[in-house]
mmCIF file of C-alpha atoms in Angstrom:
data_model
loop_
_atom_site.group_PDB
_atom_site.id
_atom_site.type_symbol
_atom_site.label_atom_id
_atom_site.label_comp_id
_atom_site.label_asym_id
_atom_site.label_seq_id
_atom_site.Cartn_x
_atom_site.Cartn_y
_atom_site.Cartn_z
ATOM 1 C CA UNK U 47 -19.390 -30.164 -5.584
ATOM 2 C CA UNK U 48 -17.764 -33.287 -4.118
ATOM 3 C CA UNK U 49 -18.670 -35.607 -7.043
ATOM 4 C CA UNK U 50 -17.144 -33.051 -9.410
ATOM 5 C CA UNK U 51 -13.957 -32.921 -7.338
ATOM 6 C CA UNK U 52 -13.782 -36.709 -7.325
ATOM 7 C CA UNK U 53 -13.988 -36.685 -11.117
ATOM 8 C CA UNK U 54 -11.193 -34.077 -11.380
ATOM 9 C CA UNK U 55 -8.911 -35.714 -8.830
ATOM 10 C CA UNK U 56 -5.815 -37.090 -10.473
ATOM 11 C CA UNK U 57 -5.394 -40.840 -9.802
ATOM 12 C CA UNK U 58 -2.043 -42.296 -8.657
ATOM 13 C CA UNK U 59 -2.428 -45.637 -10.417
ATOM 14 C CA UNK U 60 -3.293 -46.794 -13.919
ATOM 15 C CA UNK U 61 -6.380 -48.818 -14.649
ATOM 16 C CA UNK U 62 -7.255 -51.093 -17.555
ATOM 17 C CA UNK U 63 -9.741 -49.937 -20.219
ATOM 18 C CA UNK U 64 -13.043 -51.412 -19.143
ATOM 19 C CA UNK U 65 -16.673 -50.273 -19.493
ATOM 20 C CA UNK U 66 -16.447 -48.607 -16.076
ATOM 21 C CA UNK U 67 -13.098 -46.877 -16.699
ATOM 22 C CA UNK U 68 -14.293 -45.791 -20.208
ATOM 23 C CA UNK U 69 -17.381 -44.129 -18.681
ATOM 24 C CA UNK U 70 -15.474 -42.538 -15.828
ATOM 25 C CA UNK U 71 -12.263 -41.484 -17.563
ATOM 26 C CA UNK U 72 -12.724 -41.327 -21.325
ATOM 27 C CA UNK U 73 -16.285 -40.022 -21.644
ATOM 28 C CA UNK U 74 -15.859 -36.917 -19.418
ATOM 29 C CA UNK U 75 -13.124 -35.209 -21.630
ATOM 30 C CA UNK U 76 -14.920 -36.361 -24.783
ATOM 31 C CA UNK U 77 -18.172 -34.871 -23.535
ATOM 32 C CA UNK U 78 -16.364 -31.638 -22.728
ATOM 33 C CA UNK U 79 -14.908 -31.681 -26.242
ATOM 34 C CA UNK U 80 -18.376 -31.959 -27.812
ATOM 35 C CA UNK U 81 -19.726 -29.248 -25.497
ATOM 36 C CA UNK U 82 -16.929 -26.862 -26.505
ATOM 37 C CA UNK U 83 -17.517 -27.648 -30.180
ATOM 38 C CA UNK U 84 -21.162 -26.763 -29.724
ATOM 39 C CA UNK U 85 -20.414 -23.559 -27.919
ATOM 40 C CA UNK U 86 -17.955 -22.317 -30.480
ATOM 41 C CA UNK U 87 -20.763 -22.334 -33.047
ATOM 42 C CA UNK U 88 -22.709 -19.814 -30.970
ATOM 43 C CA UNK U 89 -22.051 -16.137 -30.398
ATOM 44 C CA UNK U 90 -21.114 -14.669 -27.048
ATOM 45 C CA UNK U 91 -19.982 -17.991 -25.524
ATOM 46 C CA UNK U 92 -16.259 -17.429 -25.088
ATOM 47 C CA UNK U 93 -16.505 -16.776 -21.392
ATOM 48 C CA UNK U 94 -18.217 -20.149 -20.952
ATOM 49 C CA UNK U 95 -15.589 -21.845 -23.092
ATOM 50 C CA UNK U 96 -12.813 -20.192 -21.030
ATOM 51 C CA UNK U 97 -14.376 -21.553 -17.865
ATOM 52 C CA UNK U 98 -14.838 -25.013 -19.395
ATOM 53 C CA UNK U 99 -11.350 -25.500 -20.894
ATOM 54 C CA UNK U 100 -9.393 -26.029 -17.648
ATOM 55 C CA UNK U 101 -11.824 -28.755 -16.715
ATOM 56 C CA UNK U 102 -11.394 -30.293 -20.134
ATOM 57 C CA UNK U 103 -7.597 -30.152 -19.862
ATOM 58 C CA UNK U 104 -7.611 -31.718 -16.373
ATOM 59 C CA UNK U 105 -9.908 -34.518 -17.462
ATOM 60 C CA UNK U 106 -7.836 -35.139 -20.596
ATOM 61 C CA UNK U 107 -4.609 -35.246 -18.591
ATOM 62 C CA UNK U 108 -6.247 -37.555 -16.035
ATOM 63 C CA UNK U 109 -7.246 -40.016 -18.749
ATOM 64 C CA UNK U 110 -3.921 -39.742 -20.583
ATOM 65 C CA UNK U 111 -1.839 -40.506 -17.541
ATOM 66 C CA UNK U 112 -4.015 -43.035 -15.743
ATOM 67 C CA UNK U 113 -5.728 -45.229 -18.417
ATOM 68 C CA UNK U 114 -3.850 -48.260 -19.564
ATOM 69 C CA UNK U 115 -4.865 -48.548 -23.243
ATOM 70 C CA UNK U 116 -1.740 -50.069 -24.831
ATOM 71 C CA UNK U 117 0.772 -52.608 -23.508
ATOM 72 C CA UNK U 118 0.729 -51.469 -19.930
ATOM 73 C CA UNK U 119 1.303 -47.788 -20.759
ATOM 74 C CA UNK U 120 -1.067 -44.816 -20.854
ATOM 75 C CA UNK U 121 -2.385 -43.299 -24.048
ATOM 76 C CA UNK U 122 -1.218 -39.710 -24.478
ATOM 77 C CA UNK U 123 -1.768 -38.592 -28.038
ATOM 78 C CA UNK U 124 -5.576 -38.764 -28.280
ATOM 79 C CA UNK U 125 -6.146 -36.802 -25.075
ATOM 80 C CA UNK U 126 -3.530 -34.180 -26.037
ATOM 81 C CA UNK U 127 -5.438 -33.868 -29.313
ATOM 82 C CA UNK U 128 -8.619 -33.176 -27.378
ATOM 83 C CA UNK U 129 -6.922 -30.620 -25.119
ATOM 84 C CA UNK U 130 -5.289 -28.843 -28.055
ATOM 85 C CA UNK U 131 -8.415 -28.643 -30.220
ATOM 86 C CA UNK U 132 -10.625 -27.407 -27.390
ATOM 87 C CA UNK U 133 -7.994 -24.795 -26.509
ATOM 88 C CA UNK U 134 -8.111 -23.547 -30.058
ATOM 89 C CA UNK U 135 -11.885 -23.360 -29.875
ATOM 90 C CA UNK U 136 -11.687 -21.591 -26.539
ATOM 91 C CA UNK U 137 -9.560 -18.710 -27.837
ATOM 92 C CA UNK U 138 -11.679 -18.305 -30.963
ATOM 93 C CA UNK U 139 -13.521 -14.949 -30.708
ATOM 94 C CA UNK U 140 -16.050 -15.439 -33.537
ATOM 95 C CA UNK U 141 -18.286 -18.462 -34.112
ATOM 96 C CA UNK U 142 -17.140 -20.973 -36.654
ATOM 97 C CA UNK U 143 -19.350 -21.152 -39.741
ATOM 98 C CA UNK U 144 -20.042 -24.336 -41.679
ATOM 99 C CA UNK U 145 -19.955 -23.359 -45.315
ATOM 100 C CA UNK U 146 -21.371 -26.560 -46.792
ATOM 101 C CA UNK U 147 -24.198 -28.656 -45.432
ATOM 102 C CA UNK U 148 -25.477 -31.787 -47.201
ATOM 103 C CA UNK U 149 -28.277 -33.893 -45.904
ATOM 104 C CA UNK U 150 -29.429 -37.251 -47.228
ATOM 105 C CA UNK U 151 -31.857 -35.381 -49.481
ATOM 106 C CA UNK U 152 -29.219 -32.756 -50.455
ATOM 107 C CA UNK U 153 -31.304 -29.930 -48.904
ATOM 108 C CA UNK U 154 -29.177 -27.504 -46.920
ATOM 109 C CA UNK U 155 -30.331 -27.073 -43.337
ATOM 110 C CA UNK U 156 -28.707 -26.099 -40.056
ATOM 111 C CA UNK U 157 -28.479 -28.419 -37.127
ATOM 112 C CA UNK U 158 -26.066 -27.261 -34.448
ATOM 113 C CA UNK U 159 -25.767 -30.707 -32.844
ATOM 114 C CA UNK U 160 -24.804 -32.310 -36.203
ATOM 115 C CA UNK U 161 -22.508 -29.366 -36.940
ATOM 116 C CA UNK U 162 -20.780 -29.855 -33.589
ATOM 117 C CA UNK U 163 -20.304 -33.605 -34.258
ATOM 118 C CA UNK U 164 -18.898 -32.723 -37.686
ATOM 119 C CA UNK U 165 -16.493 -30.155 -36.142
ATOM 120 C CA UNK U 166 -15.138 -32.723 -33.717
ATOM 121 C CA UNK U 167 -14.763 -35.534 -36.250
ATOM 122 C CA UNK U 168 -13.681 -33.344 -39.188
ATOM 123 C CA UNK U 169 -10.007 -32.661 -38.393
ATOM 124 C CA UNK U 170 -9.259 -31.239 -41.828
ATOM 125 C CA UNK U 171 -12.217 -28.814 -41.573
ATOM 126 C CA UNK U 172 -13.662 -29.602 -44.979
ATOM 127 C CA UNK U 173 -16.688 -27.389 -45.459
ATOM 128 C CA UNK U 174 -15.778 -24.965 -42.651
ATOM 129 C CA UNK U 175 -14.746 -21.314 -42.917
ATOM 130 C CA UNK U 176 -11.525 -21.902 -40.976
ATOM 131 C CA UNK U 177 -10.171 -24.312 -43.591
ATOM 132 C CA UNK U 178 -10.504 -21.984 -46.551
ATOM 133 C CA UNK U 179 -7.551 -22.326 -48.911
ATOM 134 C CA UNK U 180 -6.657 -25.836 -47.791
ATOM 135 C CA UNK U 181 -5.804 -28.031 -50.805
ATOM 136 C CA UNK U 182 -8.290 -30.841 -51.528
ATOM 137 C CA UNK U 183 -7.035 -33.593 -53.880
ATOM 138 C CA UNK U 184 -9.099 -34.233 -56.976
ATOM 139 C CA UNK U 185 -11.832 -36.879 -56.646
ATOM 140 C CA UNK U 186 -10.969 -40.239 -58.187
ATOM 141 C CA UNK U 187 -14.239 -42.077 -57.590
ATOM 142 C CA UNK U 188 -17.410 -41.745 -59.754
ATOM 143 C CA UNK U 189 -19.897 -39.261 -58.250
ATOM 144 C CA UNK U 190 -22.858 -40.072 -60.491
ATOM 145 C CA UNK U 191 -24.531 -41.854 -57.619
ATOM 146 C CA UNK U 192 -23.892 -42.798 -53.984
ATOM 147 C CA UNK U 193 -23.822 -46.472 -54.897
ATOM 148 C CA UNK U 194 -21.181 -46.032 -57.613
ATOM 149 C CA UNK U 195 -19.023 -43.854 -55.277
ATOM 150 C CA UNK U 196 -19.342 -46.268 -52.335
ATOM 151 C CA UNK U 197 -18.563 -49.339 -54.502
ATOM 152 C CA UNK U 198 -15.452 -47.736 -55.926
ATOM 153 C CA UNK U 199 -14.334 -46.613 -52.495
ATOM 154 C CA UNK U 200 -14.834 -50.075 -51.041
ATOM 155 C CA UNK U 201 -12.860 -51.743 -53.788
ATOM 156 C CA UNK U 202 -10.042 -49.243 -53.372
ATOM 157 C CA UNK U 203 -10.125 -49.659 -49.629
ATOM 158 C CA UNK U 204 -9.824 -53.456 -49.770
ATOM 159 C CA UNK U 205 -7.005 -53.200 -52.301
ATOM 160 C CA UNK U 206 -5.002 -50.848 -50.077
ATOM 161 C CA UNK U 207 -5.635 -53.031 -46.986
ATOM 162 C CA UNK U 208 -4.048 -55.916 -48.864
ATOM 163 C CA UNK U 209 -1.121 -53.760 -50.106
ATOM 164 C CA UNK U 210 -0.518 -52.449 -46.593
ATOM 165 C CA UNK U 211 -0.460 -55.948 -45.173
ATOM 166 C CA UNK U 212 1.814 -57.296 -47.927
ATOM 167 C CA UNK U 213 4.333 -54.432 -47.591
ATOM 168 C CA UNK U 214 4.211 -54.635 -43.806
ATOM 169 C CA UNK U 215 5.002 -58.383 -43.962
ATOM 170 C CA UNK U 216 7.952 -57.620 -46.302
ATOM 171 C CA UNK U 217 9.330 -55.011 -43.857
ATOM 172 C CA UNK U 218 9.131 -57.409 -40.873
ATOM 173 C CA UNK U 219 10.772 -60.204 -42.875
ATOM 174 C CA UNK U 220 14.045 -58.228 -43.041
ATOM 175 C CA UNK U 221 14.679 -58.928 -39.343
ATOM 176 C CA UNK U 222 11.933 -60.884 -37.660
ATOM 177 C CA UNK U 223 13.842 -61.216 -34.339
ATOM 178 C CA UNK U 224 14.526 -57.455 -33.952
ATOM 179 C CA UNK U 225 12.466 -54.668 -35.528
ATOM 180 C CA UNK U 226 10.184 -57.284 -37.100
ATOM 181 C CA UNK U 227 8.920 -58.045 -33.590
ATOM 182 C CA UNK U 228 7.396 -55.959 -30.812
ATOM 183 C CA UNK U 229 10.782 -56.005 -29.066
ATOM 184 C CA UNK U 230 12.049 -53.588 -31.673
ATOM 185 C CA UNK U 231 15.547 -52.921 -33.075
ATOM 186 C CA UNK U 232 17.444 -50.726 -35.444
ATOM 187 C CA UNK U 233 17.110 -50.865 -39.230
ATOM 188 C CA UNK U 234 20.823 -50.183 -39.586
ATOM 189 C CA UNK U 235 22.738 -53.516 -39.810
ATOM 190 C CA UNK U 236 26.283 -52.937 -38.474
ATOM 191 C CA UNK U 237 27.420 -56.224 -40.042
ATOM 192 C CA UNK U 238 27.143 -54.639 -43.513
ATOM 193 C CA UNK U 239 29.530 -52.101 -45.022
ATOM 194 C CA UNK U 240 28.161 -48.548 -44.980
ATOM 195 C CA UNK U 241 26.945 -48.391 -48.586
ATOM 196 C CA UNK U 242 25.000 -51.703 -48.238
ATOM 197 C CA UNK U 243 23.861 -50.794 -44.715
ATOM 198 C CA UNK U 244 22.196 -47.605 -45.881
ATOM 199 C CA UNK U 245 20.876 -49.217 -49.081
ATOM 200 C CA UNK U 246 19.184 -51.849 -46.899
ATOM 201 C CA UNK U 247 17.832 -49.225 -44.396
ATOM 202 C CA UNK U 248 16.631 -47.004 -47.302
ATOM 203 C CA UNK U 249 14.663 -49.924 -48.801
ATOM 204 C CA UNK U 250 13.106 -50.607 -45.438
ATOM 205 C CA UNK U 251 12.253 -46.949 -44.932
ATOM 206 C CA UNK U 252 10.712 -46.680 -48.391
ATOM 207 C CA UNK U 253 8.651 -49.848 -47.937
ATOM 208 C CA UNK U 254 7.470 -48.510 -44.539
ATOM 209 C CA UNK U 255 6.399 -45.248 -46.170
ATOM 210 C CA UNK U 256 4.322 -47.076 -48.748
ATOM 211 C CA UNK U 257 2.793 -49.312 -46.014
ATOM 212 C CA UNK U 258 1.760 -46.205 -44.088
ATOM 213 C CA UNK U 259 0.381 -44.597 -47.245
ATOM 214 C CA UNK U 260 -1.620 -47.754 -48.064
ATOM 215 C CA UNK U 261 -3.004 -47.891 -44.522
ATOM 216 C CA UNK U 262 -4.068 -44.259 -44.543
ATOM 217 C CA UNK U 263 -5.631 -44.693 -47.947
ATOM 218 C CA UNK U 264 -7.495 -47.796 -46.860
ATOM 219 C CA UNK U 265 -8.839 -46.071 -43.709
ATOM 220 C CA UNK U 266 -9.993 -43.097 -45.799
ATOM 221 C CA UNK U 267 -11.762 -45.271 -48.402
ATOM 222 C CA UNK U 268 -13.519 -47.501 -45.890
ATOM 223 C CA UNK U 269 -14.647 -44.453 -43.909
ATOM 224 C CA UNK U 270 -15.953 -42.853 -47.092
ATOM 225 C CA UNK U 271 -17.846 -46.050 -47.969
ATOM 226 C CA UNK U 272 -19.507 -46.087 -44.570
ATOM 227 C CA UNK U 273 -20.333 -42.373 -44.578
ATOM 228 C CA UNK U 274 -21.806 -42.320 -48.086
ATOM 229 C CA UNK U 275 -23.628 -45.635 -48.280
ATOM 230 C CA UNK U 276 -24.693 -46.144 -44.697
ATOM 231 C CA UNK U 277 -24.798 -42.642 -43.149
ATOM 232 C CA UNK U 278 -26.172 -41.198 -46.436
ATOM 233 C CA UNK U 279 -23.634 -38.363 -46.672
ATOM 234 C CA UNK U 280 -22.988 -36.771 -50.021
ATOM 235 C CA UNK U 281 -19.656 -37.783 -51.752
ATOM 236 C CA UNK U 282 -18.593 -34.136 -51.540
ATOM 237 C CA UNK U 283 -18.365 -34.572 -47.773
ATOM 238 C CA UNK U 284 -15.703 -37.313 -48.158
ATOM 239 C CA UNK U 285 -13.002 -35.750 -50.321
ATOM 240 C CA UNK U 286 -9.739 -37.657 -50.974
ATOM 241 C CA UNK U 287 -7.206 -37.462 -48.129
ATOM 242 C CA UNK U 288 -3.898 -38.085 -49.862
ATOM 243 C CA UNK U 289 -2.672 -37.540 -53.423
ATOM 244 C CA UNK U 290 0.177 -39.722 -54.802
ATOM 245 C CA UNK U 291 2.925 -38.318 -52.518
ATOM 246 C CA UNK U 292 5.635 -40.034 -54.605
ATOM 247 C CA UNK U 293 4.920 -37.540 -57.411
ATOM 248 C CA UNK U 294 5.851 -34.477 -55.371
ATOM 249 C CA UNK U 295 8.477 -32.290 -56.998
ATOM 250 C CA UNK U 296 9.111 -30.160 -53.851
ATOM 251 C CA UNK U 297 8.965 -30.558 -50.104
ATOM 252 C CA UNK U 298 6.296 -27.850 -50.000
ATOM 253 C CA UNK U 299 4.139 -29.795 -52.476
ATOM 254 C CA UNK U 300 4.673 -33.031 -50.528
ATOM 255 C CA UNK U 301 3.604 -31.696 -47.143
ATOM 256 C CA UNK U 302 0.927 -29.106 -48.177
ATOM 257 C CA UNK U 303 -0.724 -30.945 -51.009
ATOM 258 C CA UNK U 304 0.309 -34.599 -51.473
ATOM 259 C CA UNK U 305 0.406 -35.889 -47.862
ATOM 260 C CA UNK U 306 -2.638 -36.049 -45.607
ATOM 261 C CA UNK U 307 -3.776 -32.888 -43.814
ATOM 262 C CA UNK U 308 -5.423 -34.517 -40.788
ATOM 263 C CA UNK U 309 -3.498 -32.634 -38.119
ATOM 264 C CA UNK U 310 -2.411 -29.578 -40.156
ATOM 265 C CA UNK U 311 -4.585 -27.193 -38.046
ATOM 266 C CA UNK U 312 -3.223 -28.483 -34.717
ATOM 267 C CA UNK U 313 0.418 -28.345 -35.833
ATOM 268 C CA UNK U 314 0.026 -24.773 -37.091
ATOM 269 C CA UNK U 315 -1.929 -23.665 -33.974
ATOM 270 C CA UNK U 316 0.466 -25.198 -31.404
ATOM 271 C CA UNK U 317 3.788 -24.695 -33.188
ATOM 272 C CA UNK U 318 3.488 -22.600 -36.289
ATOM 273 C CA UNK U 319 1.583 -19.624 -34.928
ATOM 274 C CA UNK U 320 3.651 -19.146 -31.698
ATOM 275 C CA UNK U 321 7.054 -19.464 -33.373
ATOM 276 C CA UNK U 322 5.967 -17.302 -36.282
ATOM 277 C CA UNK U 323 5.394 -14.452 -33.794
ATOM 278 C CA UNK U 324 9.002 -14.843 -32.580
ATOM 279 C CA UNK U 325 10.843 -15.740 -35.804
ATOM 280 C CA UNK U 326 8.565 -14.894 -38.678
ATOM 281 C CA UNK U 327 7.665 -17.292 -41.476
ATOM 282 C CA UNK U 328 10.752 -19.503 -40.879
ATOM 283 C CA UNK U 329 9.787 -19.993 -37.280
ATOM 284 C CA UNK U 330 6.213 -20.840 -38.298
ATOM 285 C CA UNK U 331 7.284 -23.517 -40.745
ATOM 286 C CA UNK U 332 9.802 -25.157 -38.446
ATOM 287 C CA UNK U 333 7.525 -24.780 -35.415
ATOM 288 C CA UNK U 334 4.685 -26.730 -37.040
ATOM 289 C CA UNK U 335 7.014 -29.625 -37.893
ATOM 290 C CA UNK U 336 8.541 -29.627 -34.415
ATOM 291 C CA UNK U 337 5.095 -30.044 -32.903
ATOM 292 C CA UNK U 338 4.385 -32.799 -35.419
ATOM 293 C CA UNK U 339 7.567 -34.607 -34.304
ATOM 294 C CA UNK U 340 6.687 -34.188 -30.611
ATOM 295 C CA UNK U 341 3.142 -35.630 -31.129
ATOM 296 C CA UNK U 342 4.597 -38.543 -33.157
ATOM 297 C CA UNK U 343 6.949 -39.071 -30.153
ATOM 298 C CA UNK U 344 3.988 -39.173 -27.836
ATOM 299 C CA UNK U 345 2.440 -41.885 -29.948
ATOM 300 C CA UNK U 346 5.514 -44.072 -29.362
ATOM 301 C CA UNK U 347 5.411 -43.821 -25.517
ATOM 302 C CA UNK U 348 2.560 -46.346 -25.008
ATOM 303 C CA UNK U 349 4.598 -48.831 -27.056
ATOM 304 C CA UNK U 350 8.025 -48.078 -25.635
ATOM 305 C CA UNK U 351 8.369 -45.596 -22.742
ATOM 306 C CA UNK U 352 12.128 -45.541 -23.228
ATOM 307 C CA UNK U 353 11.756 -44.010 -26.751
ATOM 308 C CA UNK U 354 14.065 -41.000 -27.303
ATOM 309 C CA UNK U 355 12.328 -37.816 -28.276
ATOM 310 C CA UNK U 356 15.031 -36.679 -30.664
ATOM 311 C CA UNK U 357 14.372 -39.642 -32.986
ATOM 312 C CA UNK U 358 11.009 -38.099 -33.920
ATOM 313 C CA UNK U 359 11.604 -34.362 -33.346
ATOM 314 C CA UNK U 360 14.841 -34.233 -35.345
ATOM 315 C CA UNK U 361 13.616 -35.774 -38.637
ATOM 316 C CA UNK U 362 10.313 -33.890 -38.581
ATOM 317 C CA UNK U 363 12.145 -30.648 -37.731
ATOM 318 C CA UNK U 364 14.465 -31.276 -40.671
ATOM 319 C CA UNK U 365 11.464 -31.466 -42.999
ATOM 320 C CA UNK U 366 10.687 -27.856 -42.029
ATOM 321 C CA UNK U 367 14.314 -26.910 -42.406
ATOM 322 C CA UNK U 368 14.352 -28.473 -45.900
ATOM 323 C CA UNK U 369 11.309 -26.352 -46.865
ATOM 324 C CA UNK U 370 13.140 -23.247 -45.677
ATOM 325 C CA UNK U 371 16.251 -24.178 -47.685
ATOM 326 C CA UNK U 372 14.078 -24.945 -50.709
ATOM 327 C CA UNK U 373 12.376 -21.563 -50.630
ATOM 328 C CA UNK U 374 15.686 -19.690 -50.034
ATOM 329 C CA UNK U 375 17.297 -21.376 -53.071
ATOM 330 C CA UNK U 376 14.486 -21.381 -55.605
ATOM 331 C CA UNK U 377 11.485 -19.609 -54.138
ATOM 332 C CA UNK U 378 8.264 -21.294 -55.136
ATOM 333 C CA UNK U 379 9.711 -22.509 -58.477
ATOM 334 C CA UNK U 380 11.029 -25.894 -57.323
ATOM 335 C CA UNK U 381 9.791 -28.560 -59.700
ATOM 336 C CA UNK U 382 10.619 -30.881 -62.580
ATOM 337 C CA UNK U 383 12.875 -33.852 -62.355
ATOM 338 C CA UNK U 384 15.479 -31.927 -60.337
ATOM 339 C CA UNK U 385 12.804 -30.929 -57.819
ATOM 340 C CA UNK U 386 11.641 -34.582 -57.608
ATOM 341 C CA UNK U 387 15.216 -35.763 -57.009
ATOM 342 C CA UNK U 388 15.759 -33.167 -54.301
ATOM 343 C CA UNK U 389 12.505 -34.016 -52.607
ATOM 344 C CA UNK U 390 12.961 -37.776 -52.631
ATOM 345 C CA UNK U 391 16.626 -37.596 -51.457
ATOM 346 C CA UNK U 392 15.700 -35.284 -48.491
ATOM 347 C CA UNK U 393 12.739 -37.446 -47.598
ATOM 348 C CA UNK U 394 14.854 -40.605 -47.791
ATOM 349 C CA UNK U 395 17.697 -39.125 -45.751
ATOM 350 C CA UNK U 396 15.570 -38.082 -42.774
ATOM 351 C CA UNK U 397 12.990 -40.839 -43.376
ATOM 352 C CA UNK U 398 15.736 -43.328 -42.401
ATOM 353 C CA UNK U 399 16.032 -41.583 -39.026
ATOM 354 C CA UNK U 400 12.250 -41.453 -38.593
ATOM 355 C CA UNK U 401 11.606 -45.120 -39.470
ATOM 356 C CA UNK U 402 14.541 -46.194 -37.316
ATOM 357 C CA UNK U 403 12.821 -44.461 -34.357
ATOM 358 C CA UNK U 404 9.632 -46.387 -35.051
ATOM 359 C CA UNK U 405 11.568 -49.600 -35.478
ATOM 360 C CA UNK U 406 13.452 -49.240 -32.179
ATOM 361 C CA UNK U 407 10.116 -48.723 -30.383
ATOM 362 C CA UNK U 408 8.712 -51.959 -31.867
ATOM 363 C CA UNK U 409 6.056 -50.250 -33.996
ATOM 364 C CA UNK U 410 7.167 -52.043 -37.162
ATOM 365 C CA UNK U 411 6.655 -55.392 -35.457
ATOM 366 C CA UNK U 412 2.934 -54.794 -34.839
ATOM 367 C CA UNK U 413 0.435 -57.397 -36.229
ATOM 368 C CA UNK U 414 -0.226 -57.364 -39.958
ATOM 369 C CA UNK U 415 -3.538 -58.061 -41.672
ATOM 370 C CA UNK U 416 -1.760 -60.929 -43.558
ATOM 371 C CA UNK U 417 -0.341 -62.599 -40.490
ATOM 372 C CA UNK U 418 -2.980 -65.296 -40.726
ATOM 373 C CA UNK U 419 -2.833 -65.592 -44.528
ATOM 374 C CA UNK U 420 0.071 -68.013 -44.716
ATOM 375 C CA UNK U 421 -0.175 -68.795 -48.478
ATOM 376 C CA UNK U 422 0.201 -65.121 -49.270
ATOM 377 C CA UNK U 423 2.681 -64.158 -46.517
ATOM 378 C CA UNK U 424 5.192 -67.001 -47.080
ATOM 379 C CA UNK U 425 6.286 -66.063 -50.679
ATOM 380 C CA UNK U 426 6.807 -62.486 -49.560
ATOM 381 C CA UNK U 427 8.943 -63.578 -46.629
ATOM 382 C CA UNK U 428 11.011 -65.962 -48.790
ATOM 383 C CA UNK U 429 11.629 -63.243 -51.385
ATOM 384 C CA UNK U 430 12.748 -60.714 -48.737
ATOM 385 C CA UNK U 431 14.961 -63.215 -46.917
ATOM 386 C CA UNK U 432 16.623 -64.210 -50.185
ATOM 387 C CA UNK U 433 17.350 -60.594 -51.015
ATOM 388 C CA UNK U 434 18.650 -59.906 -47.533
ATOM 389 C CA UNK U 435 20.955 -62.972 -47.672
ATOM 390 C CA UNK U 436 22.240 -61.676 -51.017
ATOM 391 C CA UNK U 437 23.130 -58.328 -49.487
ATOM 392 C CA UNK U 438 24.962 -59.997 -46.643
ATOM 393 C CA UNK U 439 26.783 -62.274 -49.045
ATOM 394 C CA UNK U 440 28.008 -59.263 -51.038
ATOM 395 C CA UNK U 441 29.048 -57.598 -47.780
ATOM 396 C CA UNK U 442 31.251 -60.554 -46.789
ATOM 397 C CA UNK U 443 33.167 -60.583 -50.017
ATOM 398 C CA UNK U 444 36.700 -59.182 -49.646
#
């Protein structure tokens, strides 16, 4: 009993991430997460899961508040994700069912250990009964063979890594001494008149959005390459994650079909379901986005503990408000060029606030994959500086 109590005791000081601290503080909540995932696949295990969850939550909180993983600050988001997912699995009354199983020989077979691993790693729930109805973007890679799929995914991944680095370098070049560095700063330049100030901030916000898109796309493609070619998964197990979000003609289409659905389940479970019980569908929509904003805020704390919560919660909450307005005005018929204009204007309006929150925390000043590629980075920096000087020259004219 004493060793268990020692493990559960909350430490008063933070420690650096080492092999010892990883084993003692990260592995315990991760092991509990896998154990809960295994149990939720079996019938008549809810009582065991109920007994296990408080231990999981304490271990996750212990790791989140005591482990120094980023710039002298604890890492919150990952452990909160573990606590939230295991809580969802704890209250689940019926076992989850994996609808699709593919082995390296494409012969369906059940393996509870592999299913539990897939449940933990598969945030979208592709192939599980609880994700029925979730939109999966159309496949863009050839599926005639694993080699053809993996090669196409690798080429796409490398292309998007380059694009993400190039766009990130462009963003940092607007203000290398402020938000282009880890010290952070606002994207709103008070030395410019309002129309040029918001033109500049909107360009920065748009470029940041494309940099994030490219990074997500690259991660998805490289992961698919590894899973299909090395781990011998079937291409069907690695469906596309994101689908040309700039083509969305409604906020509903953007967030439910075009943007990634990694944390959709968690946002709905923690925010959408509780508030829908109190305020109906409107509460469910806004609640899911408020939780999204809160978790994005938690991701900023390891970088800048002084980050203000409203800078994340407000813009994400307004995305839900926009969807409510959209449905009230046109139902589910929003579309066409007017729908596209509405969607992009609303995204840009609140995207400025969102990106400014990241910029103030120093997130935009993080290292870029092109930092060491001087011949590629320098022309981008010169182009951006020339444009920025042009804006300031216009702003100084009487």
